CSV table of C-alpha atoms and ligand atoms in Angstrom, one decimal:
chain,number,residue,atom,x,y,z
A,1,MET,CA,18.7,23.5,-9.4
A,2,PRO,CA,16.3,22.7,-12.5
A,3,ASP,CA,18.6,20.1,-13.7
A,4,ASP,CA,18.7,18.6,-10.3
A,5,LEU,CA,14.8,18.6,-10.3
A,6,GLY,CA,14.7,17.1,-13.8
A,7,ALA,CA,16.9,14.1,-12.6
A,8,ARG,CA,14.7,13.6,-9.6
A,9,LEU,CA,11.6,13.6,-11.6
A,10,ARG,CA,13.1,10.9,-14.0
A,11,ALA,CA,12.8,8.6,-10.9
A,12,ILE,CA,9.1,8.4,-11.4
A,13,PRO,CA,8.2,4.9,-12.9
A,14,PRO,CA,5.7,4.4,-15.6
A,15,VAL,CA,2.3,3.5,-14.3
A,16,ASP,CA,2.5,0.0,-15.8
A,17,ALA,CA,5.6,-0.7,-13.9
A,18,VAL,CA,3.8,0.4,-10.6
A,19,ILE,CA,0.8,-1.8,-11.5
A,20,ALA,CA,3.0,-4.7,-11.8
A,21,ALA,CA,4.8,-4.0,-8.5
A,22,ALA,CA,1.4,-3.6,-6.8
A,23,ARG,CA,0.1,-6.8,-8.3
A,24,GLU,CA,3.4,-8.5,-7.3
A,25,ALA,CA,2.9,-7.4,-3.6
A,26,GLY,CA,-0.5,-8.9,-3.7
A,27,SER,CA,-2.9,-6.2,-4.5
A,28,GLY,CA,-6.5,-7.3,-5.2
A,29,LEU,CA,-7.8,-4.0,-6.3
A,30,SER,CA,-9.8,-3.9,-9.5
A,31,ASP,CA,-8.3,-3.1,-12.9
A,32,GLU,CA,-10.3,0.2,-12.7
A,33,ALA,CA,-9.4,1.2,-9.1
A,34,LEU,CA,-5.8,0.3,-9.1
A,35,PRO,CA,-4.6,2.5,-12.0
A,36,ARG,CA,-6.6,5.4,-10.7
A,37,LEU,CA,-5.1,5.0,-7.2
A,38,ILE,CA,-1.6,4.9,-8.8
A,39,ARG,CA,-2.1,8.0,-10.9
A,40,ALA,CA,-3.4,9.9,-7.9
A,41,GLU,CA,-0.4,8.7,-5.8
A,42,LEU,CA,2.1,9.6,-8.6
A,43,ASP,CA,0.8,13.1,-8.6
A,44,GLU,CA,1.6,13.2,-4.9
A,45,VAL,CA,5.1,11.6,-5.5
A,46,ARG,CA,5.7,14.3,-8.2
A,47,ALA,CA,4.6,17.1,-5.7
A,48,ALA,CA,7.0,15.7,-3.0
A,49,LEU,CA,9.9,15.5,-5.5
A,50,VAL,CA,9.3,19.2,-6.6
A,51,ALA,CA,9.2,20.0,-2.9
A,52,GLY,CA,12.7,18.7,-2.6
A,53,GLU,CA,12.2,15.2,-1.3
A,54,ARG,CA,14.6,12.7,-2.5
A,55,LEU,CA,13.1,9.4,-3.7
A,56,ASP,CA,14.6,6.9,-6.1
A,57,ARG,CA,12.6,4.6,-8.3
A,58,ILE,CA,12.7,1.6,-6.0
A,59,ALA,CA,11.5,3.8,-3.0
A,60,ILE,CA,8.7,5.1,-5.1
A,61,LEU,CA,7.6,1.6,-6.3
A,62,ASP,CA,7.6,0.3,-2.8
A,63,ARG,CA,5.7,3.3,-1.5
A,64,LEU,CA,3.0,2.9,-4.0
A,65,ALA,CA,2.7,-0.8,-3.7
A,66,GLN,CA,2.3,-0.4,0.2
A,67,THR,CA,-0.4,2.3,-0.4
A,68,ALA,CA,-2.3,0.0,-2.6
A,69,MET,CA,-2.1,-2.8,0.0
A,70,ALA,CA,-3.1,-0.4,2.8
A,71,LEU,CA,-6.3,0.6,0.9
A,72,GLU,CA,-7.4,-2.9,1.1
A,73,ARG,CA,-7.2,-3.1,4.8
A,74,PRO,CA,-9.9,-1.3,6.9
A,75,ARG,CA,-8.3,1.7,8.7
A,76,LEU,CA,-10.9,2.1,11.4
A,77,THR,CA,-10.0,-1.1,13.2
A,78,PRO,CA,-10.2,-1.2,17.1
A,79,VAL,CA,-7.3,0.3,18.9
A,80,LEU,CA,-6.9,0.5,22.7
A,81,ASN,CA,-7.3,4.1,24.2
A,82,ALA,CA,-4.9,4.2,27.2
A,83,THR,CA,-4.7,8.0,27.0
A,84,GLY,CA,-6.4,8.5,30.2
A,85,VAL,CA,-9.0,10.7,28.3
A,86,ILE,CA,-12.3,8.9,28.4
A,87,ILE,CA,-14.2,10.7,25.7
A,88,HIS,CA,-11.3,11.1,23.2
A,89,THR,CA,-12.4,13.0,20.0
A,90,ASN,CA,-9.6,11.8,17.9
A,91,LEU,CA,-10.3,8.3,19.0
A,92,GLY,CA,-13.8,8.4,18.2
A,93,ARG,CA,-15.4,9.7,21.3
A,94,ALA,CA,-17.7,7.3,23.3
A,95,PRO,CA,-17.3,3.5,22.8
A,96,VAL,CA,-20.7,2.1,22.9
A,97,SER,CA,-21.8,-0.9,25.0
A,98,VAL,CA,-22.0,-4.4,23.7
A,99,GLU,CA,-25.7,-4.3,23.6
A,100,THR,CA,-25.7,-1.1,21.8
A,101,ALA,CA,-23.2,-2.3,19.2
A,102,GLU,CA,-25.3,-5.4,18.6
A,103,ALA,CA,-28.4,-3.4,18.1
A,104,MET,CA,-26.7,-1.2,15.6
A,105,ARG,CA,-25.1,-4.0,13.6
A,106,ASP,CA,-28.5,-5.9,13.6
A,107,ALA,CA,-30.4,-2.9,12.4
A,108,ALA,CA,-27.7,-2.0,9.9
A,109,ALA,CA,-27.9,-5.5,8.4
A,110,SER,CA,-31.6,-6.1,8.0
A,111,ALA,CA,-35.0,-4.6,7.5
A,112,VAL,CA,-36.5,-3.0,10.6
A,113,PRO,CA,-39.8,-1.7,11.3
A,114,LEU,CA,-38.4,1.9,11.4
A,115,GLU,CA,-41.6,3.7,10.3
A,116,ILE,CA,-44.3,1.3,10.6
A,117,ASP,CA,-46.3,-0.2,13.4
A,118,PRO,CA,-46.3,-3.9,13.2
A,119,ALA,CA,-49.6,-4.2,15.1
A,120,SER,CA,-51.7,-1.9,12.7
A,121,ASN,CA,-49.3,-1.8,9.8
A,122,ALA,CA,-49.9,2.0,10.0
A,123,ARG,CA,-47.1,4.4,9.0
A,124,GLY,CA,-45.2,6.4,11.7
A,125,GLY,CA,-43.5,5.9,15.0
A,126,ARG,CA,-39.8,6.7,13.8
A,127,MET,CA,-39.2,8.4,17.2
A,128,ARG,CA,-41.7,6.8,19.4
A,129,GLU,CA,-39.5,4.5,21.4
A,130,ILE,CA,-36.8,7.1,22.0
A,131,ALA,CA,-39.3,9.8,22.8
A,132,LEU,CA,-40.8,7.5,25.4
A,133,LEU,CA,-37.5,6.5,26.8
A,134,LEU,CA,-36.4,10.1,27.1
A,135,ARG,CA,-39.7,10.9,28.7
A,136,VAL,CA,-39.1,8.4,31.4
A,137,LEU,CA,-35.5,9.4,31.8
A,138,THR,CA,-35.7,13.3,31.8
A,139,GLY,CA,-39.2,14.2,32.0
A,140,ALA,CA,-39.4,15.8,28.5
A,141,GLU,CA,-42.7,15.5,26.9
A,142,ALA,CA,-41.3,14.8,23.4
A,143,ALA,CA,-37.9,14.3,21.6
A,144,LEU,CA,-36.2,14.0,18.3
A,145,VAL,CA,-32.8,12.5,17.3
A,146,VAL,CA,-30.7,14.0,14.7
A,147,ASN,CA,-27.2,13.5,13.3
A,148,ASN,CA,-25.2,15.2,16.0
A,149,CYS,CA,-25.6,18.0,18.6
A,150,ALA,CA,-24.3,20.5,16.1
A,151,ALA,CA,-27.2,19.7,13.7
A,152,ALA,CA,-29.6,19.7,16.8
A,153,VAL,CA,-28.6,23.3,17.5
A,154,LEU,CA,-28.8,24.5,14.0
A,155,LEU,CA,-32.2,22.9,13.3
A,156,THR,CA,-33.6,24.1,16.6
A,157,LEU,CA,-32.6,27.6,16.0
A,158,ALA,CA,-33.9,27.6,12.4
A,159,ALA,CA,-37.2,26.2,13.4
A,160,THR,CA,-37.8,28.4,16.4
A,161,ALA,CA,-36.0,31.7,15.6
A,162,ALA,CA,-35.3,32.2,11.8
A,163,GLY,CA,-35.9,35.8,10.8
A,164,ARG,CA,-36.1,36.8,14.5
A,165,ARG,CA,-33.7,37.5,17.2
A,166,VAL,CA,-31.9,35.2,19.7
A,167,VAL,CA,-30.5,36.5,22.8
A,168,VAL,CA,-27.2,34.9,24.0
A,169,SER,CA,-24.9,35.9,27.0
A,170,ARG,CA,-21.4,37.2,25.7
A,171,GLY,CA,-19.7,34.5,28.0
A,172,GLU,CA,-21.7,31.9,26.0
A,173,ALA,CA,-21.0,32.9,22.4
A,174,VAL,CA,-18.2,30.3,22.4
A,175,GLU,CA,-16.3,28.2,19.9
A,176,ILE,CA,-16.7,24.6,21.0
A,177,GLY,CA,-14.1,23.2,18.6
A,178,GLY,CA,-14.1,21.8,15.2
A,179,GLY,CA,-15.3,25.0,13.8
A,180,PHE,CA,-18.5,25.2,15.7
A,181,ARG,CA,-19.0,28.8,16.7
A,182,ILE,CA,-22.2,29.8,18.3
A,183,PRO,CA,-22.4,33.2,16.4
A,184,ASP,CA,-21.8,31.4,13.0
A,185,VAL,CA,-24.4,28.7,13.7
A,186,LEU,CA,-27.0,31.3,14.6
A,187,TRP,CA,-26.2,33.1,11.3
A,188,GLN,CA,-26.5,30.0,9.4
A,189,SER,CA,-30.0,29.3,11.1
A,190,GLY,CA,-31.3,32.7,9.8
A,191,ALA,CA,-31.7,34.0,13.2
A,192,THR,CA,-30.0,37.1,14.4
A,193,LEU,CA,-27.7,37.1,17.4
A,194,VAL,CA,-28.1,39.6,20.1
A,195,GLU,CA,-25.3,39.4,22.7
A,196,VAL,CA,-25.9,40.5,26.2
A,197,GLY,CA,-23.9,41.1,29.2
A,198,THR,CA,-20.1,40.9,29.3
A,199,THR,CA,-17.6,38.1,28.9
A,200,ASN,CA,-17.6,37.4,32.5
A,201,ARG,CA,-20.8,38.6,33.9
A,202,THR,CA,-24.4,38.4,32.6
A,203,TYR,CA,-27.7,39.1,34.6
A,204,VAL,CA,-31.4,38.3,34.0
A,205,ARG,CA,-31.9,42.0,33.5
A,206,ASP,CA,-29.7,42.1,30.5
A,207,TYR,CA,-31.8,39.4,28.8
A,208,ALA,CA,-34.9,41.4,29.9
A,209,ALA,CA,-33.6,44.8,28.5
A,210,ALA,CA,-32.7,43.0,25.1
A,211,THR,CA,-36.2,41.5,24.8
A,212,ASP,CA,-38.5,43.1,22.1
A,213,VAL,CA,-41.5,41.8,20.0
A,214,ASP,CA,-39.0,40.3,17.6
A,215,THR,CA,-37.2,38.2,20.2
A,216,ALA,CA,-37.9,34.5,19.5
A,217,ALA,CA,-35.5,32.7,21.9
A,218,TYR,CA,-33.0,32.9,24.8
A,219,LEU,CA,-30.2,30.4,24.0
A,220,LYS,CA,-28.2,29.3,26.9
A,221,VAL,CA,-25.0,27.4,25.9
A,222,HIS,CA,-22.9,25.1,27.9
A,223,PRO,CA,-19.2,26.6,27.6
A,224,SER,CA,-17.9,23.1,26.9
A,225,ASN,CA,-14.1,22.8,27.3
A,226,PHE,CA,-13.8,26.6,28.4
A,227,ARG,CA,-14.3,27.9,31.9
A,228,ALA,CA,-14.3,31.3,33.3
A,229,TYR,CA,-13.0,31.6,36.9
A,230,GLY,CA,-13.2,34.4,39.5
A,231,PHE,CA,-15.4,37.4,39.1
A,232,THR,CA,-18.2,35.8,37.0
A,233,HIS,CA,-22.0,35.5,36.9
A,234,ALA,CA,-24.1,33.5,34.7
A,235,VAL,CA,-28.0,33.3,34.5
A,236,THR,CA,-29.4,30.0,35.4
A,237,THR,CA,-31.8,28.1,33.1
A,238,ALA,CA,-34.5,28.5,35.7
A,239,GLU,CA,-34.2,32.3,35.7
A,240,LEU,CA,-34.4,32.4,32.1
A,241,ALA,CA,-37.4,30.0,32.0
A,242,VAL,CA,-39.3,32.5,34.4
A,243,LEU,CA,-38.4,35.4,32.1
A,244,GLY,CA,-39.3,33.4,28.9
A,245,ARG,CA,-42.7,32.6,30.1
A,246,GLU,CA,-43.2,36.2,31.3
A,247,ARG,CA,-42.2,37.6,27.9
A,248,GLY,CA,-43.4,34.8,25.6
A,249,VAL,CA,-39.8,33.9,24.5
A,250,ALA,CA,-38.7,30.2,24.0
A,251,VAL,CA,-35.9,29.1,26.3
A,252,LEU,CA,-33.3,26.7,24.4
A,253,GLU,CA,-30.5,25.1,26.1
A,254,ASP,CA,-27.4,23.7,24.3
A,255,LEU,CA,-26.1,21.2,26.9
A,256,GLY,CA,-23.4,19.8,24.8
A,257,SER,CA,-22.5,16.7,26.9
A,258,GLY,CA,-26.0,16.1,28.2
A,259,ALA,CA,-25.4,13.8,31.1
A,260,LEU,CA,-28.3,11.6,32.3
A,261,LEU,CA,-26.4,10.5,35.5
A,262,GLU,CA,-25.2,13.1,38.1
A,263,THR,CA,-21.3,13.5,37.8
A,264,ALA,CA,-21.1,14.7,41.3
A,265,ARG,CA,-21.8,11.1,42.6
A,266,PHE,CA,-18.3,10.3,41.0
A,267,GLY,CA,-16.4,13.0,42.8
A,268,LEU,CA,-16.6,15.3,39.7
A,269,ALA,CA,-18.1,18.7,39.4
A,270,PRO,CA,-21.9,18.8,38.8
A,271,GLU,CA,-22.6,18.8,35.0
A,272,PRO,CA,-26.1,19.9,34.2
A,273,THR,CA,-28.3,16.9,33.4
A,274,ILE,CA,-31.0,17.0,30.6
A,275,ALA,CA,-33.6,16.2,33.4
A,276,GLN,CA,-32.5,19.4,35.4
A,277,ALA,CA,-32.7,21.6,32.4
A,278,ILE,CA,-36.2,20.2,31.5
A,279,ALA,CA,-37.4,20.3,35.2
A,280,VAL,CA,-36.5,24.1,35.6
A,281,GLY,CA,-38.5,24.9,32.5
A,282,ALA,CA,-36.1,25.0,29.4
A,283,ASP,CA,-38.5,24.6,26.2
A,284,LEU,CA,-35.9,22.6,24.3
A,285,VAL,CA,-32.5,21.1,25.3
A,286,MET,CA,-30.0,19.8,22.9
A,287,ALA,CA,-27.3,17.3,23.7
A,288,SER,CA,-24.7,15.0,22.0
A,289,GLY,CA,-25.3,11.2,21.9
A,290,ASP,CA,-21.7,10.3,22.0
A,291,LYS,CA,-20.3,12.3,24.9
A,292,LEU,CA,-21.5,11.7,28.4
A,293,LEU,CA,-24.6,9.9,27.2
A,294,GLY,CA,-22.1,7.1,26.0
A,295,GLY,CA,-24.0,6.2,22.9
A,296,PRO,CA,-23.3,6.6,19.2
A,297,GLN,CA,-23.0,9.8,17.4
A,298,ALA,CA,-26.4,11.7,17.5
A,299,GLY,CA,-28.0,14.9,18.6
A,300,ILE,CA,-30.9,14.9,20.9
A,301,ILE,CA,-33.5,17.5,21.1
A,302,ALA,CA,-35.9,17.2,24.0
A,303,GLY,CA,-38.5,19.4,25.4
A,304,SER,CA,-42.0,20.4,25.2
A,305,ALA,CA,-44.4,18.5,22.7
A,306,ARG,CA,-45.3,21.8,20.9
A,307,TRP,CA,-41.8,22.8,20.1
A,308,VAL,CA,-40.5,19.3,19.4
A,309,GLU,CA,-43.3,19.2,16.8
A,310,ALA,CA,-42.3,22.5,15.3
A,311,VAL,CA,-38.7,21.4,15.0
A,312,SER,CA,-39.6,18.0,13.5
A,313,ARG,CA,-41.7,19.7,10.8
A,314,HIS,CA,-38.9,22.1,9.7
A,315,PRO,CA,-37.4,21.2,6.2
A,316,LEU,CA,-34.0,21.0,7.7
A,317,ALA,CA,-35.1,18.2,10.0
A,318,ARG,CA,-35.0,15.8,7.0
A,319,ALA,CA,-31.5,17.0,5.9
A,320,VAL,CA,-30.1,16.1,9.4
A,321,ARG,CA,-32.2,12.9,10.0
A,322,ALA,CA,-30.6,10.2,11.9
A,323,ASP,CA,-30.6,6.7,10.4
A,324,LYS,CA,-32.0,3.4,11.6
A,325,THR,CA,-28.6,2.4,13.0
A,326,THR,CA,-28.2,5.4,15.0
A,327,LEU,CA,-31.8,5.2,16.3
A,328,ALA,CA,-31.3,1.6,17.3
A,329,GLY,CA,-28.0,2.6,19.1
A,330,ILE,CA,-29.5,5.5,21.0
A,331,ALA,CA,-32.5,3.5,22.1
A,332,ALA,CA,-30.3,0.6,23.3
A,333,THR,CA,-28.0,2.9,25.3
A,334,LEU,CA,-31.1,4.8,26.8
A,335,ARG,CA,-32.5,1.4,27.9
A,336,HIS,CA,-29.4,0.9,30.0
A,337,TYR,CA,-30.4,4.0,31.9
A,338,ALA,CA,-34.0,3.0,32.0
A,339,ARG,CA,-33.0,-0.3,33.7
A,340,GLY,CA,-30.7,1.6,36.2
A,341,GLU,CA,-27.6,-0.3,34.7
A,342,ALA,CA,-25.7,2.6,33.1
A,343,GLU,CA,-22.7,2.3,35.4
A,344,SER,CA,-22.3,-1.3,34.8
A,345,HIS,CA,-22.9,-1.5,31.0
A,346,ILE,CA,-22.2,1.9,29.3
A,347,PRO,CA,-18.4,2.1,28.7
A,348,VAL,CA,-18.1,5.9,29.5
A,349,TRP,CA,-19.7,5.4,32.9
A,350,ARG,CA,-17.9,2.3,33.8
A,351,MET,CA,-14.7,4.2,33.1
A,352,ILE,CA,-15.9,7.1,35.1
A,353,ALA,CA,-17.1,4.8,38.0
A,354,ALA,CA,-13.9,2.6,38.1
A,355,ASN,CA,-12.3,3.1,41.5
A,356,PRO,CA,-8.5,3.8,41.7
A,357,GLU,CA,-7.7,0.7,43.8
A,358,ALA,CA,-9.3,-1.5,41.2
A,359,ILE,CA,-7.4,0.4,38.5
A,360,HIS,CA,-4.2,0.0,40.6
A,361,GLU,CA,-4.7,-3.7,40.8
A,362,ARG,CA,-5.1,-4.0,37.1
A,363,ALA,CA,-2.2,-1.9,36.3
A,364,GLN,CA,-0.1,-4.0,38.7
A,365,ALA,CA,-1.2,-7.2,37.1
A,366,ILE,CA,-0.4,-5.7,33.6
A,367,VAL,CA,3.1,-4.7,34.9
A,368,GLY,CA,3.5,-8.2,36.4
A,369,ALA,CA,2.7,-9.8,33.0
A,370,LEU,CA,5.0,-7.6,31.1
A,371,ALA,CA,7.9,-8.4,33.7
A,372,SER,CA,7.4,-12.1,33.2
A,373,GLY,CA,8.2,-11.3,29.6
A,374,GLY,CA,11.2,-9.4,30.4
A,375,ILE,CA,9.7,-6.0,29.7
A,376,ALA,CA,10.3,-3.5,32.6
A,377,ALA,CA,7.5,-1.1,33.5
A,378,ASP,CA,6.6,1.0,36.6
A,379,LEU,CA,3.2,2.2,38.1
A,380,GLU,CA,2.7,5.8,38.3
A,381,SER,CA,0.0,7.8,40.0
A,382,VAL,CA,-1.9,9.9,37.4
A,383,ASN,CA,-5.0,11.9,36.7
A,384,ALA,CA,-7.5,10.8,34.1
A,385,THR,CA,-10.0,13.2,32.4
A,386,VAL,CA,-13.4,12.9,31.1
A,387,GLY,CA,-12.8,14.8,27.8
A,388,GLY,CA,-15.2,15.5,25.2
A,389,GLY,CA,-15.7,19.0,26.0
A,390,SER,CA,-17.3,18.2,29.3
A,391,LEU,CA,-15.9,18.9,32.8
A,392,PRO,CA,-12.8,21.1,31.9
A,393,GLY,CA,-10.1,20.9,34.6
A,394,GLU,CA,-11.8,18.1,36.4
A,395,THR,CA,-9.8,14.9,37.0
A,396,LEU,CA,-10.2,11.4,38.2
A,397,PRO,CA,-7.3,9.7,40.3
A,398,SER,CA,-5.8,6.8,38.3
A,399,TRP,CA,-2.8,4.6,37.9
A,400,ALA,CA,-0.7,4.4,34.7
A,401,ILE,CA,1.7,1.8,33.4
A,402,ALA,CA,4.9,3.8,32.8
A,403,LEU,CA,7.3,2.6,30.0
A,404,GLU,CA,10.8,3.9,29.5
A,405,PRO,CA,12.2,3.9,26.2
A,406,MET,CA,15.2,1.6,25.4
A,407,ALA,CA,18.5,3.4,25.6
A,408,GLY,CA,18.9,5.7,22.7
A,409,GLU,CA,15.3,5.5,21.5
A,410,PRO,CA,13.2,8.7,21.7
A,411,VAL,CA,10.0,8.3,23.8
A,412,ASP,CA,8.1,9.4,20.5
A,413,ALA,CA,9.6,6.4,18.7
A,414,LEU,CA,8.3,4.0,21.4
A,415,ALA,CA,4.8,5.7,21.4
A,416,ARG,CA,4.8,5.4,17.5
A,417,ARG,CA,5.6,1.6,17.7
A,418,LEU,CA,2.7,1.0,20.1
A,419,ARG,CA,0.2,3.1,17.9
A,420,LEU,CA,1.2,1.0,15.0
A,421,GLY,CA,1.0,-2.4,16.8
A,422,SER,CA,-1.9,-4.9,16.7
A,423,PRO,CA,-4.0,-3.8,18.2
A,424,GLY,CA,-2.6,-0.2,18.2
A,425,VAL,CA,-2.2,1.3,21.8
A,426,PHE,CA,-2.4,4.9,22.3
A,427,GLY,CA,-0.9,6.4,25.4
A,428,ARG,CA,0.4,9.8,26.5
A,429,ILE,CA,4.0,11.1,26.9
A,430,GLU,CA,4.9,12.7,30.3
A,431,HIS,CA,8.5,13.6,31.3
A,432,ASP,CA,10.0,11.2,28.9
A,433,ARG,CA,8.0,8.3,29.8
A,434,LEU,CA,5.0,6.7,28.0
A,435,LEU,CA,2.0,6.4,30.2
A,436,LEU,CA,-0.8,4.0,29.7
A,437,ASP,CA,-3.9,4.4,31.8
A,438,PRO,CA,-6.1,1.5,32.3
A,439,ARG,CA,-9.0,3.8,33.5
A,440,THR,CA,-9.8,4.4,29.7
A,441,ILE,CA,-9.6,0.5,28.8
A,442,LEU,CA,-12.3,-1.8,29.9
A,443,PRO,CA,-11.1,-4.7,32.2
A,444,GLU,CA,-12.1,-7.2,29.7
A,445,ASP,CA,-9.5,-5.7,27.1
A,446,ASP,CA,-6.6,-5.9,29.7
A,447,GLU,CA,-5.3,-9.2,28.1
A,448,ALA,CA,-5.5,-7.5,24.6
A,449,LEU,CA,-3.4,-4.6,25.9
A,450,ILE,CA,-0.7,-7.1,27.4
A,451,VAL,CA,-0.6,-9.0,24.1
A,452,ALA,CA,-0.2,-5.7,22.1
A,453,LEU,CA,2.5,-4.6,24.4
A,454,GLN,CA,4.5,-7.7,24.4
A,455,ARG,CA,4.3,-7.9,20.6
A,456,ALA,CA,5.3,-4.3,20.2
A,457,LEU,CA,8.1,-4.3,22.8
A,458,THR,CA,9.8,-7.5,22.2
A,459,ARG,CA,9.9,-7.4,18.3
A,460,GLU,CA,13.1,-5.5,18.0
A,461,THR,CA,15.0,-7.5,20.8
B,501,PLP,C1,-19.8,19.1,21.6
B,501,PLP,C2,-20.8,20.3,21.7
B,501,PLP,C3,-21.7,20.6,20.5
B,501,PLP,C4,-21.5,19.7,19.3
B,501,PLP,O1,-21.9,18.4,19.5
B,501,PLP,P1,-21.6,17.3,18.4
B,501,PLP,O2,-22.4,16.2,18.8
B,501,PLP,O3,-20.1,17.1,18.3
B,501,PLP,O4,-22.1,17.9,17.1
B,501,PLP,C5,-22.6,21.5,20.6
B,501,PLP,N1,-22.5,22.3,21.7
B,501,PLP,C6,-21.9,22.1,22.8
B,501,PLP,C7,-22.1,23.0,24.1
B,501,PLP,C8,-20.9,21.0,22.9
B,501,PLP,O5,-20.2,20.8,23.9
C-alpha cells in the first residue's frame, strides 16, 4: 500500500503549474492571495489522497483552478426558498422587507447620525428611535438592541444576576439549537442556575420555595422547537410577575421568536407576544430580530427603564453591541408594525398571511408556464411551517409544485441541479418527488422561479 500512496502523491502538481492553470482559467486573485490559496488547497488534496481518494494531475489542476475562480464569486447570493419553511435557519432566517434592506444598505454605505442629535449636536441617542418604536408597539418603557437573542439572554443574565441565583423550571432548561443551552448560558453569565419543578410540571410554589435572599431572577424560557404534550403544567409570566414583586426578584423572559402580531389570527397556535409579556409584568423580555419579528439578525431587550438602564451599563453590552446597519434595519422593520402594514410589507408575515387559494393560483400558473416549455409538473396539497424555532408542530395549508425526476435520475440529483441553478432553488423531497412550495417565495419572485426551473430542467435535454 505505501507504494501505491507514493504514486498517488506524485500526482500533486507543483505550485507554479497550478498558478499557471488558475491564471489560464481567468483567476484575478492577487499574486499574494493566489499562491496562498493554492498551498492551502494542495494540503487538502494531499489529505484526500492519503485518505484514499484517487485524483490524477489533470483532475487536481482542474479542481484548484475551479476553487480559485469560485473564491472570486460571492457565495451568499440570493436563492429561492421553496422549502415550505418560512424562517429557514440554513437559508438565513427571515428575509427582510425592501424598505428594511434599503435602510440597511444606506446606513452601511454612509455616515449616519448614530450617536448625535442633529438639532443640538449633543452626543447620545443610539437607541432612542428603536426604544420609542418598541414603546409604542409593546408598552415597554425602554429597550436595547444587541447582536442576537443569544447575546441578549447572556447580557441580561450577567447584568441582573451575576454572582447570584436564577430560578428556572426544569421543563425550560432547554437546548434551543446551535449549541445554545440555557444551563450553559447561565453559567457563562456568572449566575447560578437553580432548577425547580419536574420536566413536565412546575408550579408557582416551586419558584417560591426556591427563593432566598440570594435569588436575583426568575427566568422563563420559550421552549422553542420543543413541546411537551399531555400531563404538563407551566407557570405563566403573570404568576411569576406577582411572585417576583412580592419577593423582590426580577422576572426575565426569553421569548425567542418574539412576535409582535398575534399568530392566532392566521390559524396558528398563539405565540406569546412581546406586548403580552410586558403587559403581565415581565421586567425584561428578550427576543430575536430575525424570527417572527421579520427583521435582520438582532436581539431585543425590552422592559422597565430601570432594568434596561442596568443592562445597558454592563461591560458586556459593548461586546455585543449592534452596528448602525442592524439598528437601521430593526427600526425600518418596526416602522412597518407602527404603520399597521406588517402583513403587507414584512416577508415573514406576507408568507404567513398568504391564503391557500392564492397560493394554489400561483402554483398553477407556474405549472402552466413550465408545461408550455415542455416540463411536466403537478400540484400537490402540502403543509408549510413557520420554522425558526417558533410554533413547533403547527402548519399552514399550502400547494406545492411537484417535480418527478427524469427516468433513471435519482430525485436527489434533480434537487442538486436546482440548488446549483441560477438562481438556486431549494425545495424538499417527499416520496421521491421534489416539492416546491410557493408560500415561502414572494409572488414578485414567481417569475424568477419559473426562469430558474426552465434553465435547470431543460439544460440537459
Ligand atoms: C432562537 C432562540 C434564541 C437564540 O436567538 P438568536 O437570535 O438566534 O441568537 C434564544 N432563545 C430562544 C427561546 C430562542 O427560540
